[in-house]
XYZ file of C-alpha atoms in Angstrom:
277
model
C -150.032 -51.361 -1.132
C -146.471 -50.821 -1.989
C -144.682 -47.821 -0.630
C -142.281 -46.015 -3.050
C -139.299 -44.064 -1.928
C -137.872 -41.236 -3.947
C -134.742 -39.256 -3.500
C -135.627 -35.750 -2.700
C -132.913 -33.883 -4.527
C -134.137 -30.513 -3.604
C -134.484 -31.045 0.057
C -131.710 -33.385 1.069
C -129.036 -32.994 -1.553
C -127.159 -30.177 0.001
C -126.710 -31.801 3.368
C -125.703 -35.125 1.872
C -122.829 -33.925 -0.313
C -121.568 -31.210 1.981
C -120.598 -33.080 5.090
C -117.823 -30.673 6.193
C -117.598 -26.939 6.420
C -117.505 -24.952 3.260
C -113.990 -24.058 1.735
C -112.692 -20.588 2.616
C -109.619 -18.865 1.015
C -108.940 -17.000 4.223
C -108.639 -20.179 6.259
C -106.271 -21.695 3.668
C -104.015 -18.676 3.855
C -104.090 -18.876 7.653
C -103.033 -22.515 7.561
C -100.206 -21.720 5.105
C -99.015 -18.899 7.322
C -99.006 -21.189 10.379
C -96.946 -23.753 8.517
C -94.452 -21.219 7.023
C -93.874 -19.336 10.285
C -91.479 -21.894 11.843
C -89.495 -22.107 8.597
C -89.208 -18.334 8.306
C -88.267 -18.075 11.950
C -85.536 -20.699 11.548
C -84.239 -18.913 8.440
C -84.169 -15.580 10.249
C -82.324 -17.143 13.152
C -79.833 -18.741 10.746
C -79.211 -15.440 8.947
C -78.796 -13.685 12.289
C -76.368 -16.367 13.454
C -74.333 -16.029 10.259
C -74.266 -12.238 10.545
C -73.243 -12.449 14.219
C -70.557 -14.998 13.351
C -69.114 -12.797 10.617
C -69.261 -9.768 12.908
C -67.532 -11.744 15.687
C -64.831 -12.967 13.268
C -64.096 -9.378 12.136
C -64.077 -8.189 15.741
C -61.747 -11.024 16.694
C -59.341 -10.043 13.908
C -59.409 -6.400 14.983
C -58.820 -7.396 18.587
C -55.841 -9.578 17.546
C -54.412 -6.710 15.482
C -54.853 -4.371 18.430
C -53.110 -6.849 20.722
C -50.169 -7.074 18.289
C -49.971 -3.283 18.118
C -50.013 -3.022 21.898
C -47.342 -5.700 22.081
C -45.137 -3.796 19.640
C -45.653 -0.546 21.554
C -44.778 -2.344 24.759
C -41.582 -3.699 23.226
C -40.678 -0.256 21.893
C -41.243 1.289 25.301
C -39.094 -1.413 26.838
C -36.317 -0.662 24.324
C -36.585 3.081 25.019
C -36.409 2.448 28.740
C -33.303 0.287 28.233
C -31.651 2.946 26.065
C -32.508 5.605 28.609
C -31.009 3.513 31.380
C -27.854 2.894 29.320
C -27.557 6.596 28.517
C -27.933 7.461 32.175
C -25.166 5.012 33.089
C -22.913 6.403 30.337
C -23.582 9.950 31.529
C -22.730 8.937 35.039
C -19.497 7.273 33.942
C -18.632 10.352 31.869
C -19.289 12.544 34.854
C -16.934 10.517 37.001
C -14.414 10.409 34.137
C -14.414 14.185 33.779
C -14.146 14.595 37.536
C -11.236 12.159 37.590
C -9.441 13.869 34.697
C -9.617 17.385 36.098
C -6.133 17.042 37.556
C -4.810 15.730 34.249
C -6.471 18.588 32.381
C -4.917 21.074 34.779
C -1.541 19.393 34.263
C -1.967 19.593 30.484
C -2.874 23.257 30.727
C 0.241 23.901 32.789
C 2.340 21.991 30.261
C 0.937 24.092 27.408
C 1.746 27.245 29.329
C 5.283 25.967 29.858
C 5.613 25.197 26.144
C 4.456 28.704 25.302
C 7.011 30.070 27.734
C 9.680 27.835 26.215
C 8.803 29.064 22.726
C 9.118 32.645 23.917
C 12.483 31.834 25.520
C 13.631 30.152 22.278
C 12.791 33.257 20.299
C 14.570 35.399 22.881
C 17.655 33.195 22.727
C 17.612 33.337 18.934
C 17.389 37.109 19.068
C 20.300 37.244 21.528
C 22.274 34.887 19.267
C 21.720 37.251 16.369
C 22.785 40.230 18.477
C 25.954 38.485 19.656
C 26.899 37.457 16.124
C 26.262 41.006 14.978
C 28.572 42.346 17.686
C 31.256 39.719 16.990
C 31.255 40.644 13.311
C 31.513 44.357 14.114
C 28.065 45.139 12.813
C 28.484 43.281 9.513
C 26.680 40.137 8.371
C 29.084 38.079 6.289
C 27.938 35.124 4.237
C 27.273 32.116 6.428
C 26.591 34.107 9.578
C 23.011 35.321 9.131
C 20.563 35.525 11.999
C 18.471 32.320 12.056
C 16.219 30.636 14.633
C 17.543 27.810 16.736
C 17.992 24.537 14.823
C 18.320 26.469 11.561
C 21.599 26.934 9.696
C 22.364 30.176 7.977
C 23.823 30.767 4.547
C 23.825 34.183 2.958
C 20.479 35.833 3.595
C 18.661 32.542 4.160
C 18.191 29.928 6.856
C 17.967 26.191 6.215
C 16.618 23.357 8.301
C 16.940 19.647 7.628
C 14.061 17.580 8.921
C 14.479 14.501 11.065
C 11.124 13.032 10.027
C 10.207 11.306 6.755
C 7.268 12.783 4.824
C 5.781 12.802 1.327
C 6.526 15.814 -0.839
C 3.125 17.405 -0.180
C 3.317 16.825 3.572
C 6.860 18.200 3.600
C 5.677 21.300 1.737
C 2.895 21.811 4.286
C 5.298 21.316 7.224
C 7.637 23.993 5.902
C 4.737 26.359 5.246
C 3.564 25.856 8.811
C 6.992 26.948 10.074
C 7.182 30.229 8.166
C 9.318 28.718 5.419
C 9.125 26.725 2.185
C 10.801 23.720 0.606
C 14.253 24.810 -0.518
C 14.652 26.748 -3.757
C 18.310 26.343 -4.807
C 19.384 28.723 -7.543
C 23.114 29.366 -7.425
C 26.086 27.032 -7.512
C 27.148 28.381 -4.132
C 23.783 27.360 -2.646
C 24.151 23.920 -4.210
C 27.593 23.491 -2.697
C 26.281 24.535 0.738
C 23.286 22.193 0.533
C 25.391 19.221 -0.544
C 27.831 19.916 2.290
C 25.188 19.875 5.060
C 23.176 17.034 3.519
C 25.878 14.403 4.221
C 24.670 12.117 1.441
C 21.004 11.989 2.586
C 17.983 11.774 0.292
C 15.802 14.875 0.786
C 12.982 16.771 -0.898
C 13.473 20.226 -2.410
C 10.796 22.579 -3.722
C 10.859 21.426 -7.353
C 7.886 19.770 -9.158
C 6.155 19.460 -12.531
C 2.872 18.213 -11.046
C 0.852 21.383 -11.604
C 1.577 22.200 -15.261
C 3.724 19.349 -16.599
C 6.715 21.706 -16.701
C 9.255 21.869 -13.904
C 8.817 24.822 -11.564
C 9.819 25.807 -8.049
C 7.383 25.596 -5.178
C 6.665 29.330 -5.480
C 5.583 28.663 -9.127
C 8.579 30.374 -10.711
C 9.812 28.471 -13.792
C 12.813 26.182 -13.399
C 15.685 26.688 -15.812
C 16.895 23.209 -16.698
C 20.534 22.565 -15.786
C 21.569 18.998 -16.562
C 24.697 19.317 -14.395
C 22.484 19.196 -11.299
C 20.598 16.067 -12.439
C 21.611 12.438 -12.342
C 22.281 10.861 -15.758
C 19.055 10.157 -17.666
C 16.919 12.173 -15.227
C 14.232 13.376 -15.052
C 12.589 10.400 -16.795
C 8.918 10.570 -15.533
C 8.922 6.797 -14.874
C 5.406 5.322 -14.598
C 6.190 1.752 -13.443
C 6.875 2.736 -9.847
C 3.822 0.910 -8.390
C 3.067 3.838 -6.051
C -0.331 4.877 -7.426
C -1.523 7.055 -10.332
C 0.752 9.557 -12.021
C 4.405 9.538 -12.932
C 7.402 10.962 -11.052
C 6.349 14.571 -10.520
C 8.546 15.651 -7.596
C 12.324 16.195 -7.333
C 14.651 15.191 -4.525
C 18.397 15.336 -4.004
C 20.040 11.917 -4.317
C 22.881 10.674 -2.129
C 25.401 11.914 -4.727
C 24.072 15.465 -4.359
C 22.268 15.553 -7.730
C 18.586 15.771 -8.540
C 16.291 12.864 -9.357
C 12.542 12.765 -10.068
C 10.395 10.353 -8.046
C 6.746 9.745 -7.151
C 5.498 12.480 -4.767
C 4.081 9.951 -2.282
C 7.562 8.642 -1.436
C 8.647 9.427 2.115
C 12.005 10.998 2.903
C 13.660 13.858 4.742
C 13.280 17.396 3.403
C 14.971 20.770 3.461
C 13.117 23.943 4.482
C 14.304 27.440 3.641
C 13.411 30.892 4.970
C 14.778 34.386 4.986
C 17.144 35.215 7.811
């Protein structure tokens, strides 16, 4: 009798085809998580490292900038200390200099006092001179014997002084003004004769100019009445090729022949001051 074998699909099929455990979505997700964890961890570490590197780089730059600032402050403090030390040394030298010059200052003060005394004596002598001349002339004051300060020459009611220094017209004007006088204003023929006599052929400024208005006037701004007899031939000519700066010849001086000539005001020469006796 032959034995027949039949596959029992109902009873054994399930165990034959399903050797392993049944598939589960949860287990698959768990395996994926386990595999992705190292990668995510490495990425996080990399991002953290990059962030720390950038932060360190910025910190390093700030530290370097701070070091430079501190270095500059240190150099400035060093410069200030050096300046302070130099100032202290200068102050000390000045202190010793002042202490050493006290005697000289006292001597200068004494000299100024002596000059003031001398000036007072000069005025006293001038006053006595006037008194003596007044007595000699029996109380009258004839022409040529007015009462003038020392170093001044008298003529009529005026006193005249020739300078020894050479100045420009403007400086000469200021010098006369500072000595209670003015540059000479010569009006009469007698005054011209006197001035020519005491000038001895010297060049000298007088108080005549056309600088202010373009018309000739005396230093006190009174108009000048043109008299060609008192001028050199062809003068005044307002020459502009003098090479002495801007402007023409705006100031008048007395030439060696005793007649007037116009010349640039910056020229330097002697001058004649005039004041009332």
